[in-house]
Structure formats: structure tokens, C-alpha cells
mmCIF file of C-alpha atoms in Angstrom:
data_model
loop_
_atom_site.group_PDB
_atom_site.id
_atom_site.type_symbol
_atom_site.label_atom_id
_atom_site.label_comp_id
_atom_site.label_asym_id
_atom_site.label_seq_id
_atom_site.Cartn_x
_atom_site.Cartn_y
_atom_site.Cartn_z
ATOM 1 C CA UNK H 1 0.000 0.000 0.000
ATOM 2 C CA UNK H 2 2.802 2.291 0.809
ATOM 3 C CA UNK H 3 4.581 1.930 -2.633
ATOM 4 C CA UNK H 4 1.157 2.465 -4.547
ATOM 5 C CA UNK H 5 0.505 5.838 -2.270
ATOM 6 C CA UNK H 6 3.694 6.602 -3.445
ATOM 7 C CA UNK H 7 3.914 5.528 -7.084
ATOM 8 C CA UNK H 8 0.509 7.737 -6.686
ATOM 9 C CA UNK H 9 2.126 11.401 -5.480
ATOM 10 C CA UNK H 10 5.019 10.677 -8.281
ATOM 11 C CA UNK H 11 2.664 10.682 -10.719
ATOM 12 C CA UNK H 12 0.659 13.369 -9.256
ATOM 13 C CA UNK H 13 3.838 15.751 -8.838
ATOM 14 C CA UNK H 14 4.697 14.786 -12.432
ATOM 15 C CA UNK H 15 1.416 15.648 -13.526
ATOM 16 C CA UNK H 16 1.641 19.162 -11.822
ATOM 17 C CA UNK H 17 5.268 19.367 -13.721
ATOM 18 C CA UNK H 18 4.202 18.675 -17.197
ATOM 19 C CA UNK H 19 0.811 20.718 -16.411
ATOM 20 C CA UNK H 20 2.663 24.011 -15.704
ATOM 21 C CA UNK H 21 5.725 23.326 -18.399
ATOM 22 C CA UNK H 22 2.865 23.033 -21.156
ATOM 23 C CA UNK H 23 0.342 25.192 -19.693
ATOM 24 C CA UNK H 24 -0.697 28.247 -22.012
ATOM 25 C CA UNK H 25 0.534 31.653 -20.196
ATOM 26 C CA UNK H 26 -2.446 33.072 -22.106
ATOM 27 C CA UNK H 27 -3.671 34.213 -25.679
ATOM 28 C CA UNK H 28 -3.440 36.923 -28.572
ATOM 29 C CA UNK H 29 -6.843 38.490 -27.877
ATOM 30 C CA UNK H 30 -6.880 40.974 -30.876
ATOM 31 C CA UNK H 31 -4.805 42.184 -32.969
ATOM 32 C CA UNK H 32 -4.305 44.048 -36.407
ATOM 33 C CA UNK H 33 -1.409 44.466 -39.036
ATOM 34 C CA UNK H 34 1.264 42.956 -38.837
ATOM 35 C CA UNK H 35 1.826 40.212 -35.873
ATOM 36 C CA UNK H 36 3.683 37.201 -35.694
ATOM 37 C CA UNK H 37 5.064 34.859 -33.009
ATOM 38 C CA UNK H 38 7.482 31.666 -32.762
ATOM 39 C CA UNK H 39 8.172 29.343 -29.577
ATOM 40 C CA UNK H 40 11.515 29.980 -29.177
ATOM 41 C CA UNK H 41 14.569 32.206 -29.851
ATOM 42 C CA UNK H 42 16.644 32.128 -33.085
ATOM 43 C CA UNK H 43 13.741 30.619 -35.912
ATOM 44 C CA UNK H 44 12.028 32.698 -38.036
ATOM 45 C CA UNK H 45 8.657 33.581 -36.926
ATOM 46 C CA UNK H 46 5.082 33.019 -38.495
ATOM 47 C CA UNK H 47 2.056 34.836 -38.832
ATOM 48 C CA UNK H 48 -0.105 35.349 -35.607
ATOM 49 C CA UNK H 49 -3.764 35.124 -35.145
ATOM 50 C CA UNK H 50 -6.426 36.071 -32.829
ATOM 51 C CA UNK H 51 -6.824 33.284 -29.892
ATOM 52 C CA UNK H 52 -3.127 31.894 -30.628
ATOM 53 C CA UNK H 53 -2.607 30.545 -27.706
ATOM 54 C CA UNK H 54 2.074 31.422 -25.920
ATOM 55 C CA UNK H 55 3.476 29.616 -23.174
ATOM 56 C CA UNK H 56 6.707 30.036 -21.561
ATOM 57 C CA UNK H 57 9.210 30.585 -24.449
ATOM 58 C CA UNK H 58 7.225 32.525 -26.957
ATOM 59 C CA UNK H 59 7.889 35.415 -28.833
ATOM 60 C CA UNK H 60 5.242 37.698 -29.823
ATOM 61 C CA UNK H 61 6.366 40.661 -32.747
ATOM 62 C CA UNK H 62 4.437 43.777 -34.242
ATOM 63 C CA UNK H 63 5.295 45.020 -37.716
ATOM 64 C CA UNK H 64 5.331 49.308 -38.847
ATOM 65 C CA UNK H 65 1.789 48.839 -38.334
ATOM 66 C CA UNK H 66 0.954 45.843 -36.756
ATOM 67 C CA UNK H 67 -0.941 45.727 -33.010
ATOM 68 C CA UNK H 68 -1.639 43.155 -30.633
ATOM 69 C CA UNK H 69 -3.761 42.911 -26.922
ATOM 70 C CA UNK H 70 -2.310 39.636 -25.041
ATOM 71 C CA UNK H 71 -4.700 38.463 -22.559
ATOM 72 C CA UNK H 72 -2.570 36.297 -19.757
ATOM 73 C CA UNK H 73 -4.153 33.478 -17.830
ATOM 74 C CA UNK H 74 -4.098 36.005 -14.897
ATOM 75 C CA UNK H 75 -6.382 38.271 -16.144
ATOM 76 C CA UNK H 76 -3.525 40.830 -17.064
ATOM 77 C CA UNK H 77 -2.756 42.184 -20.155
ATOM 78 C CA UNK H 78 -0.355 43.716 -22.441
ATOM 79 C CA UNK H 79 -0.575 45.631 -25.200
ATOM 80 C CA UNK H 80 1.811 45.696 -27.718
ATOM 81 C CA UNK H 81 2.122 48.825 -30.059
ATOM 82 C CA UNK H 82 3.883 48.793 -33.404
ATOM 83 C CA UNK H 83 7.804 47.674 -34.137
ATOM 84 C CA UNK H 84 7.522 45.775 -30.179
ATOM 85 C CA UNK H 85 9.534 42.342 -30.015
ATOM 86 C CA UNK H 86 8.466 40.715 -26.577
ATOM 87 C CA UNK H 87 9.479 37.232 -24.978
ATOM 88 C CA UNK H 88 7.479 35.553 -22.691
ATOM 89 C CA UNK H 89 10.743 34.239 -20.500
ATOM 90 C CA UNK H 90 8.837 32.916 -17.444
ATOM 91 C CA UNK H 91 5.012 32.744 -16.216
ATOM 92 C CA UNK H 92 3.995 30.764 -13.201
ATOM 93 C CA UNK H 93 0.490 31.251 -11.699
ATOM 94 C CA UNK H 94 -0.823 29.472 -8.330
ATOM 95 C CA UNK H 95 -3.427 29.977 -5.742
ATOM 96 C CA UNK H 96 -0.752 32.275 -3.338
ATOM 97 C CA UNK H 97 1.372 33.563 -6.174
ATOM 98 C CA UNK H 98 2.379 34.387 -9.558
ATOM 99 C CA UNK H 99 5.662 35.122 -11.079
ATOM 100 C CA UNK H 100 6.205 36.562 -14.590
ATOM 101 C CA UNK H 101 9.318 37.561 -16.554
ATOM 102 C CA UNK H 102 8.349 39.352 -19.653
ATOM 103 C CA UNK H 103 11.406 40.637 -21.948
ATOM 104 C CA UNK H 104 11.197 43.621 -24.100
ATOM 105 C CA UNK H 105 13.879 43.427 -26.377
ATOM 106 C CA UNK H 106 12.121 47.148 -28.698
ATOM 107 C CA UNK H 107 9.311 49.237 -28.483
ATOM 108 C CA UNK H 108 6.374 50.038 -26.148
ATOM 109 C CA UNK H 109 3.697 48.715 -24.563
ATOM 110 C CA UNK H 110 1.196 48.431 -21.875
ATOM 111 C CA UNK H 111 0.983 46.440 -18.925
ATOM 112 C CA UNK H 112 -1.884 45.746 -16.642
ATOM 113 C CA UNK H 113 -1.379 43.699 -13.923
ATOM 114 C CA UNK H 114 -3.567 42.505 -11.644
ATOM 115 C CA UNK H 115 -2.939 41.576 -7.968
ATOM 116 C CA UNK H 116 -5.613 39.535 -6.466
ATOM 117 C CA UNK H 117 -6.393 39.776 -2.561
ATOM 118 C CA UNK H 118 -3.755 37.336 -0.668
ATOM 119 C CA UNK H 119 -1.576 36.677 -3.906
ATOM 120 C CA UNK H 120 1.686 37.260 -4.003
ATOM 121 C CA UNK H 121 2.934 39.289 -7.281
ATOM 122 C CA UNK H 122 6.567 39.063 -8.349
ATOM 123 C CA UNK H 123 6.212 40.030 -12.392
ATOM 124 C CA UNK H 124 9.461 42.119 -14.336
ATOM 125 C CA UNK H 125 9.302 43.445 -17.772
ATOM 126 C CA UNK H 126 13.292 43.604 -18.889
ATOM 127 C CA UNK H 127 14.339 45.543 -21.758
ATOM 128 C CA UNK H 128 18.418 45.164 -22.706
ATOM 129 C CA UNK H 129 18.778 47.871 -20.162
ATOM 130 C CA UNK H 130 15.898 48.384 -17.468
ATOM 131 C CA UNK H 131 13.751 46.109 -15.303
ATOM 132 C CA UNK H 132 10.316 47.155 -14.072
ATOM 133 C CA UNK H 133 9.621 45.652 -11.133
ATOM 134 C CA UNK H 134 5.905 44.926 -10.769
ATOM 135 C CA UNK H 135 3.550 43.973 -7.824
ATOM 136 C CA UNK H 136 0.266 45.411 -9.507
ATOM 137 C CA UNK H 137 0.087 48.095 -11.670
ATOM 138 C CA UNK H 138 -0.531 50.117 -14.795
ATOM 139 C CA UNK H 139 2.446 51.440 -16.494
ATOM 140 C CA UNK H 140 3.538 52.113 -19.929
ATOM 141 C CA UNK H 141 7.498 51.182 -21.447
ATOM 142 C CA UNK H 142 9.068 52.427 -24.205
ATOM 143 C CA UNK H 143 12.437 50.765 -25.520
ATOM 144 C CA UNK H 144 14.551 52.455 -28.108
ATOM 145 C CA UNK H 145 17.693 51.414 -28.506
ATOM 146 C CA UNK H 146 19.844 51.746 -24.997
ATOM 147 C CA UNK H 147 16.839 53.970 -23.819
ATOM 148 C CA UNK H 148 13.919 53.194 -22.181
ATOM 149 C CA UNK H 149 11.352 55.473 -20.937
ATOM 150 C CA UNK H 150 8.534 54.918 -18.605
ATOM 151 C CA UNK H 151 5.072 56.385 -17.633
ATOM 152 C CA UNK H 152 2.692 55.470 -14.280
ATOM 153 C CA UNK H 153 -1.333 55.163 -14.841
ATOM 154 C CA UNK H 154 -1.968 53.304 -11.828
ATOM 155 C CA UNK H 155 -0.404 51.388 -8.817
ATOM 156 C CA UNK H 156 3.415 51.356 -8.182
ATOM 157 C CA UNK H 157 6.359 50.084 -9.784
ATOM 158 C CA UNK H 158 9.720 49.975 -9.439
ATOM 159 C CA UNK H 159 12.412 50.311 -11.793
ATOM 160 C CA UNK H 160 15.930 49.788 -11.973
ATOM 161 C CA UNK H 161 18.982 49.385 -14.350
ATOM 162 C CA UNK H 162 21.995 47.262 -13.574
ATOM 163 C CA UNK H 163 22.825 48.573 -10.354
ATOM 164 C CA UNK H 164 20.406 47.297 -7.085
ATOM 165 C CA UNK H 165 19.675 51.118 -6.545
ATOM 166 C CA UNK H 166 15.937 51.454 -7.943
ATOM 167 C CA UNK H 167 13.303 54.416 -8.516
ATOM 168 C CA UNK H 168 9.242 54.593 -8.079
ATOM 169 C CA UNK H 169 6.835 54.697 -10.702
ATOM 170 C CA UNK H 170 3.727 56.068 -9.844
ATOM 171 C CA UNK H 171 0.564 57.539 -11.166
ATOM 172 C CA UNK H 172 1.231 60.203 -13.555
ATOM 173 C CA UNK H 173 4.882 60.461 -13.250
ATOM 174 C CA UNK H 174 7.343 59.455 -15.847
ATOM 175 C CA UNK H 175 10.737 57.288 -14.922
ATOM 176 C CA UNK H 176 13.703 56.576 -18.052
ATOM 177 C CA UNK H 177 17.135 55.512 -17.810
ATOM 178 C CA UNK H 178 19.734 54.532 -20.716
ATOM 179 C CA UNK H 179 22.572 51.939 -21.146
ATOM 180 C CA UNK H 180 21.772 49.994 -17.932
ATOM 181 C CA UNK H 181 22.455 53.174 -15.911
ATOM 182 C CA UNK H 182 20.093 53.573 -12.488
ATOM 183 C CA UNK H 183 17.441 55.778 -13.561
ATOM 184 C CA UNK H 184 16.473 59.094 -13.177
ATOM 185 C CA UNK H 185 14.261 60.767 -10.292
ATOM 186 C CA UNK H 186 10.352 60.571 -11.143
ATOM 187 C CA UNK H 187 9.101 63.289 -13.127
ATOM 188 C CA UNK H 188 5.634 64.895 -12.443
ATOM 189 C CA UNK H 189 4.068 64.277 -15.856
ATOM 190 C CA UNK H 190 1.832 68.335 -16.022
ATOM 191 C CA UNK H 191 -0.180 69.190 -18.163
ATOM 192 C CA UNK H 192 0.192 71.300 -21.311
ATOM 193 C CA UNK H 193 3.688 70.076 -21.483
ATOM 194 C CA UNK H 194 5.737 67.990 -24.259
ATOM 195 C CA UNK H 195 6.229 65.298 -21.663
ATOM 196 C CA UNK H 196 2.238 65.056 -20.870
ATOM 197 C CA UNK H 197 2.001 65.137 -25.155
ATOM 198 C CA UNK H 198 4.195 62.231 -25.248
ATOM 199 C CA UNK H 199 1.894 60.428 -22.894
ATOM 200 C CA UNK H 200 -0.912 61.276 -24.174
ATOM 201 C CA UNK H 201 0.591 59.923 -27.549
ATOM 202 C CA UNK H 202 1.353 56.584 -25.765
ATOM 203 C CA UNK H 203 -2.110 56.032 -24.079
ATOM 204 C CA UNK H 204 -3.656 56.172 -27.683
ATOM 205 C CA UNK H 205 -1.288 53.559 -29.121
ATOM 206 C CA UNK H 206 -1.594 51.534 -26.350
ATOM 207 C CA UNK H 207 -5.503 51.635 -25.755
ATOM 208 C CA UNK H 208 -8.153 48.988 -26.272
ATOM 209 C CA UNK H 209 -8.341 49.671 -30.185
ATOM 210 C CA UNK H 210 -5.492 50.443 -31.928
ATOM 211 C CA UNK H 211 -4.606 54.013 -33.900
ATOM 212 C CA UNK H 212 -5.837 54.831 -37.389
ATOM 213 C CA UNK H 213 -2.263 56.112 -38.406
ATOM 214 C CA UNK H 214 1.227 55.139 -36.729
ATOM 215 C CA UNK H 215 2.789 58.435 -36.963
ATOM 216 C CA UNK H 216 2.500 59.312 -33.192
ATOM 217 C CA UNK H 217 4.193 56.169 -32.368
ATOM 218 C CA UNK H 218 7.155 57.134 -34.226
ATOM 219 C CA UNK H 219 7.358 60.849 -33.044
ATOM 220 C CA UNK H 220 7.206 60.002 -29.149
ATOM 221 C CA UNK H 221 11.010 59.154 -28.927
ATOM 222 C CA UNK H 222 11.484 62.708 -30.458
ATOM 223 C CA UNK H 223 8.845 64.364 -28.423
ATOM 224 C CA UNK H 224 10.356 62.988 -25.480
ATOM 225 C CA UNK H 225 14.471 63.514 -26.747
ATOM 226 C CA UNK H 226 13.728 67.670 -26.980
ATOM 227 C CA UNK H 227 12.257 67.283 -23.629
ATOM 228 C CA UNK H 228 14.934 66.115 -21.935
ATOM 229 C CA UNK H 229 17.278 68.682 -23.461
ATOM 230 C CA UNK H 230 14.830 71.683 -21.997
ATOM 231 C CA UNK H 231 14.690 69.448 -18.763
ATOM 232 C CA UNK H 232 18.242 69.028 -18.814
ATOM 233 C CA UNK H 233 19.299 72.633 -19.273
ATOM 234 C CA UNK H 234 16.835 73.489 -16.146
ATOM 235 C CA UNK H 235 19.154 70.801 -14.582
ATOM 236 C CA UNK H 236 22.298 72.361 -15.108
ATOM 237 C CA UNK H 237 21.331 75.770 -14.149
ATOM 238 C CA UNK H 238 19.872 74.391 -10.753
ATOM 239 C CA UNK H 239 23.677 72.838 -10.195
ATOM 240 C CA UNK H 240 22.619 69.465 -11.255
ATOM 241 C CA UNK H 241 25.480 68.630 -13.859
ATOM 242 C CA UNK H 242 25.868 64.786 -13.746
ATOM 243 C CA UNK H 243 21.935 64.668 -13.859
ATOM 244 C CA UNK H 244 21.686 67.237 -16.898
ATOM 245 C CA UNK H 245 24.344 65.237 -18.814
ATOM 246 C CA UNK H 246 22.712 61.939 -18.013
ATOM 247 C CA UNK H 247 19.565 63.733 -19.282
ATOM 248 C CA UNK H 248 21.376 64.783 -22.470
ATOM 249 C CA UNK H 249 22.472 61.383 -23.004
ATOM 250 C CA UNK H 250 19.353 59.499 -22.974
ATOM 251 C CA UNK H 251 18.252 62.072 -25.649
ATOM 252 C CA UNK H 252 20.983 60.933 -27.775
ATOM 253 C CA UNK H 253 19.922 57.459 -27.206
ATOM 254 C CA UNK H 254 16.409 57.951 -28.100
ATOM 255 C CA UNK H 255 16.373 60.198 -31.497
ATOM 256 C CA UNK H 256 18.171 59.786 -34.319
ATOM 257 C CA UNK H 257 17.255 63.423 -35.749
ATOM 258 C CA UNK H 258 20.386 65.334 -36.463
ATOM 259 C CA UNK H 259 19.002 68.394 -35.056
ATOM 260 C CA UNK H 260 18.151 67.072 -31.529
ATOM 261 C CA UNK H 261 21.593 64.873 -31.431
ATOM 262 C CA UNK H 262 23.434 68.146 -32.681
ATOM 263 C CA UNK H 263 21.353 70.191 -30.035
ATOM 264 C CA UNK H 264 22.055 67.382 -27.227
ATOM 265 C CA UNK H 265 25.735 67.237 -27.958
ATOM 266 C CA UNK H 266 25.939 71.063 -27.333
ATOM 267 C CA UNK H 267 24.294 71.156 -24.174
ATOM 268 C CA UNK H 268 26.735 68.627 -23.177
ATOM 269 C CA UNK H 269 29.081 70.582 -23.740
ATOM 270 C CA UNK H 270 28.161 73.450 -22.196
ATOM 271 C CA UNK H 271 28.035 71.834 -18.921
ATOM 272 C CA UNK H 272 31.543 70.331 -19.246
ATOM 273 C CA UNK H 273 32.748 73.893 -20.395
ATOM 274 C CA UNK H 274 30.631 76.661 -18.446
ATOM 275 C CA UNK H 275 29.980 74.616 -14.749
ATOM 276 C CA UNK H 276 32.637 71.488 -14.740
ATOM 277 C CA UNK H 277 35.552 72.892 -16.483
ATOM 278 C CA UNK H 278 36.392 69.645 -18.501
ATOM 279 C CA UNK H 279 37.777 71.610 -21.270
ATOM 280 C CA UNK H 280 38.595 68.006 -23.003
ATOM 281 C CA UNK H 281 35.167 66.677 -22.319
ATOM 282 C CA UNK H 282 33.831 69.705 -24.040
ATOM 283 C CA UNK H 283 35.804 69.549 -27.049
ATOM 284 C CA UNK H 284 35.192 65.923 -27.624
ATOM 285 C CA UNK H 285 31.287 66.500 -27.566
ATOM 286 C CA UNK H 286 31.956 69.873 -30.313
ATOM 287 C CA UNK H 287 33.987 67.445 -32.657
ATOM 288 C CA UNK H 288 31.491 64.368 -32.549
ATOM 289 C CA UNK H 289 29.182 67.321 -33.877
ATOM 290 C CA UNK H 290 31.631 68.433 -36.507
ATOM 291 C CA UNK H 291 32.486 64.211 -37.187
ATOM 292 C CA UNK H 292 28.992 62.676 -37.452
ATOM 293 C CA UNK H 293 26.544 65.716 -37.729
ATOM 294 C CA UNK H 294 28.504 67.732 -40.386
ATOM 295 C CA UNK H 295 25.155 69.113 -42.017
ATOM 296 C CA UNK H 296 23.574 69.583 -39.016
ATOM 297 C CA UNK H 297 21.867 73.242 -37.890
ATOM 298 C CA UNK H 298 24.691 72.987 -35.053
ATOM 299 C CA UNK H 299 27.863 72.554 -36.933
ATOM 300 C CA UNK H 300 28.438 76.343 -37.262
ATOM 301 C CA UNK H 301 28.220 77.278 -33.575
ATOM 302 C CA UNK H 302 30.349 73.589 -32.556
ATOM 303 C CA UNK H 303 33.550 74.828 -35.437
ATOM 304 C CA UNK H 304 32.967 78.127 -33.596
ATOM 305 C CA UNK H 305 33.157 76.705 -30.077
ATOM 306 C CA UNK H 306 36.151 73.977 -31.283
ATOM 307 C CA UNK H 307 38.316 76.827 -32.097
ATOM 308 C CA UNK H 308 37.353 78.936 -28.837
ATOM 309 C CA UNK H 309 38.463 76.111 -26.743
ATOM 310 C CA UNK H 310 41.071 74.730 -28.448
ATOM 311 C CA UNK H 311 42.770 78.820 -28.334
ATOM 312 C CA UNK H 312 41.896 78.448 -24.459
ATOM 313 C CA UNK H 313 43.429 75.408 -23.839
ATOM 314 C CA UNK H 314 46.533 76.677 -25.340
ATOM 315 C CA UNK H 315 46.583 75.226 -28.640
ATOM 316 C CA UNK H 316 46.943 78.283 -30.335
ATOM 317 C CA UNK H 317 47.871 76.878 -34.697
ATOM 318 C CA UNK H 318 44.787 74.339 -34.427
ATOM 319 C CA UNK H 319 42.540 77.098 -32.989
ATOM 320 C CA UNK H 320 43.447 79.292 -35.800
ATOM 321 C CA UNK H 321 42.873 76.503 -37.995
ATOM 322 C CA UNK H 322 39.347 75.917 -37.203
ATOM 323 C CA UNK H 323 38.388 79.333 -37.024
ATOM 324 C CA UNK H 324 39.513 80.376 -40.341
ATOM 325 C CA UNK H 325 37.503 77.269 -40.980
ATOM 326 C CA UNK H 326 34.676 78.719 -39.814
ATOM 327 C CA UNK H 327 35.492 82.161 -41.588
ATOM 328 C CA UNK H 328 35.665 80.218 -45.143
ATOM 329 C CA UNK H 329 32.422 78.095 -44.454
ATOM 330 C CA UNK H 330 29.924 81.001 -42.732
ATOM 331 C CA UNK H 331 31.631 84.557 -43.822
ATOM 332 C CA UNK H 332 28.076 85.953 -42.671
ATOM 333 C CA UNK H 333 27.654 83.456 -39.836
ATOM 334 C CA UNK H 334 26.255 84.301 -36.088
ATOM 335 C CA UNK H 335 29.854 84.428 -34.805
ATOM 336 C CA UNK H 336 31.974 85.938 -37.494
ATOM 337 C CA UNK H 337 32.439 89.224 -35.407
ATOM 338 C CA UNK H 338 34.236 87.173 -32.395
ATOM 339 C CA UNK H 339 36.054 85.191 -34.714
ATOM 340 C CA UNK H 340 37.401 87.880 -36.774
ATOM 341 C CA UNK H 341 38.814 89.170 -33.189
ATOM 342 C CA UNK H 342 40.078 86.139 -32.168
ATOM 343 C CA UNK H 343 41.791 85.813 -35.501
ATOM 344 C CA UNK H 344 43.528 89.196 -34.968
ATOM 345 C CA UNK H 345 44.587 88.370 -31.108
ATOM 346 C CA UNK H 346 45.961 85.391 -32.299
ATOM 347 C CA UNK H 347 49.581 85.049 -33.640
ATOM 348 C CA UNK H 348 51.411 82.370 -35.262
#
């Protein structure tokens, strides 16, 4: 009797195994466009379709104008705008608890978790860079690139980089770090401001029916970059210069529009220059302008500023060099009456 009862719980326990390994974490509840999905990393994936059915191991992936609503076995759900890769890494879901690791590898989405009375919650969306932390909550992620940017609906999360040092997401407050870096302090999200424009923007691609057009999907990163370089000047003149140039940086990371790089590259080095007096640090951020941005808006003040600093840190034949650089490529330019001085002061 004793080796049946136990013969008996194997099989039981083995049951419970294969139950949870093959269980479905939940379903594709709508979606339009583009979607598509495979079980596991590295094969190419196939077309998805409403009620498909992930587990553990699944990738799901929207197109340029593809949309999906997953509806976990929890009752939770995420929403999956445009150009979003996501793996389903780990879902476990018992009476007292439930466990989730969901890994954003690009784009944005929105998460809804719920938390039932008595249950304990332990979910994480991961992006290459960031981990949300999630007991339950309403948040929205964006990744892009080494950047990842966060807004609060409802609940709390928390959210971290590489380091154990972590910040709070709340309601109506926006949280973004970059290149695994602890992120920055919450952000009040006001009104009749870019930053509560780019939410706004994300709510609507992220809402129960998807957008007619896909153009404010691809201007939030942008919306959000120029913000941070208006934020990040307010930073430096409060005396904040590490969190202004972290600022700076994540707009780098998110936008790939010459005039926001060229604009985030200068404000960089401003702070080096004006408030830190990295002289070196300065010039490097002028000439990455000059190097990779030479038709942007910004290359005439950054040849301008190259020479200034270069003169000041005593090299006085390069200096001269760049500014009759800048004489031969903007004769009427903003700065040609301090260059022609600086041309005369200087001597071979």
C-alpha cells in the first residue's frame, strides 16, 4: 500500500510538472497588421492570429503597423504597439502567487497587472537595459535602442537598471534611464507640457483599439528627446550637472534626428565647459558634432566653439585653424564678429 501511495504522489507531482511546463501563459486576444510569433529564440517567426494561444518561451512581434492585446491566464494584459519584439521568458500562476518575466527586447507597450487579494505578485518586464519591477500596476514602457522610458497610470512600480539602486513609478509620473544606468528621479508628468504630449501619444497607441495612423508612435522618442534637453538645461542651471548630462544622453539614445543629437551634444558641452571645467570633455562633444553631424543646424556654432576652446586650452595653430575654418564656411555666420577678433589676437 505504501509503494502504490507513493507511485501515486510521483505521478501526481509529475502531472503538476508537465501541467505548468505546457500550460498556455495566455492568448493573442486581438490584434491588427502585422503580428507574428514563434516558440523559441533564433527561428524565423510566423504569422499570428487572434486566440493563438504562448506559453513560456514565446515570442510575440508587431510590424510598422501591426498591433496586438495579449490576454494572460491572470487576467492581465499587455498591449503591444507597433515595431515591439516581446518574450514571454517565465510565467507561473498558483493559488498564493504568480511570477512573470516578460522581456522587451524594442518598443512600447502596456501592462496591466492585476494583484488579487492574498496573492503574491513578483512580475518584471526587462528591456536590454531596465527592469520594471511589478507587484500590480498600470504602467507604460518604451524601448529604443539603450533607452527606455517609462510612464505610471496606476499602482506602483519599481524600476531599476543594472545597479540594485531602484526608482518609483507612480501615477502620472514618468521614470527613463539609458545603457543599464540607475534611472532618473520621477518626473511629475503636467499638463500642457511635451512630456504630458508624449503620454498622451502613448495612451492612444496603447488603448483597447489600436490608432488609425502610426505616426505618433514614431514621433514620441522625439517628443520625449527635446524634452529632456529643456529638462536638462533646467538641470544644469539648478547645479545638477551629472543629472543634466545623463539627461542629455538618454536624448541621444532615443532620437536619431540630427538636429536634436546636434542640439544634445551642445548642451553637453556646455556643462563640461561653463559649470565642470572639462575643457577636453567639451571639445570631444563639439567634434562628434563636426564628425557625425557635419550638415547639421549645429555645426556652425560647434567649429565656432572647437576653435574657442582649443585657443583656451593653449593650442593656439589648431585654434586658428578651425576658425579660419569657420570664416571660409559662414563669412556671414552668427559668430563671425568674435572670430574675426580672435583671428587678430591670435599670432602664429
Amino acid at each position: 500500500m505504501k509503494k502504490i501511495f507513493t507511485m501515486i504522489l510521483i505521478n501526481l507531482c509529475f502531472f503538476m510538472f508537465i501541467s505548468h511546463v505546457y500550460a498556455a501563459a495566455g492568448k493573442i486576444a486581438k490584434l491588427t497588421g502585422e503580428v507574428s510569433w514563434r516558440d523559441r529564440a533564433n527561428v524565423p517567426y510566423k504569422k499570428a492570429k487572434e486566440g493563438l494561444e504562448f506559453k513560456e518561451g514565446y515570442w510575440i512581434k508587431t510590424g510598422k503597423n501591426g498591433w496586438a492585446k495579449l490576454s494572460l491566464s491572470d487576467r492581465s494584459t499587455f498591449t503591444l504597439a507597433n515595431n515591439t519584439e516581446l518574450e514571454i521568458d517565465k510565467f507561473l500562476v498558483s493559488t498564493d502567487k504568480k511570477e512573470g518575466v516578460f522581456k522587451l527586447t524594442q518598443g512600447k507597450l502596456r501592462a496591466t497587472v492585476t494583484r488579487l487579494a492574498g496573492q503574491q505578485t513578483n512580475f518584471k518586464v526587462k528591456s536590454p537595459t531596465a527592469v520594471a519591477g511589478i507587484k500590480g500596476t498600470e504602467f507604460m514602457m518604451m524601448t529604443q535602442g539603450y533607452a527606455n522610458v517609462l510612464f505610471g497610470n496606476e499602482g506602483k512600480a519599481e524600476i531599476g537598471g543594472d545597479s540594485a539602486s531602484n526608482k518609483p513609478l507612480t501615477a502620472d509620473t514618468m521614470v527613463q534611464n539609458t545603457r543599464g544606468i540607475t534611472p532618473t528621479d520621477p518626473v511629475k508628468v503636467e499638463q500642457n507640457t511635451p512630456l504630458y504630449t508624449a503620454k498622451e501619444g502613448f495612451e492612444k497607441i496603447t488603448a483597447a483599439q489600436p490608432p488609425e495612423e502610426w505616426e505618433a508612435s514614431g514621433n514620441l522618442p522625439h517628443i520625449i528627446a527635446r524634452w529632456n534637453i529643456q529638462h536638462g538645461h533646467y538641470l544644469a542651471d539648478s547645479g545638477k550637472y551629472e543629472e543634466a548630462l545623463y539627461v542629455f544622453q538618454i536624448a541621444l539614445d532615443l532620437s536619431d534626428k540630427l538636429e536634436i543629437r546636434g542640439d544634445a551634444r551642445l548642451e553637453r558641452g556646455a556643462v563640461y565647459s561653463r559649470f565642470l571645467r572639462n575643457q577636453e570633455a567639451a571639445l570631444a562633444e563639439y567634434l562628434l558634432i563636426l564628425e557625425e553631424y557635419p550638415i547639421s543646424p549645429q555645426r556652425e556654432t560647434a567649429l565656432y566653439l572647437t576653435g574657442i576652446l582649443l585657443d583656451e586650452m593653449g593650442f593656439t595653430k589648431r585654434a586658428k585653424e578651425r576658425l579660419l575654418q569657420y570664416k571660409s564656411e559662414f563669412p556671414n555666420g552668427k559668430h563671425i564678429g568674435n572670430v574675426e577678433t580672435y583671428l587678430q589676437r591670435i599670432k602664429d
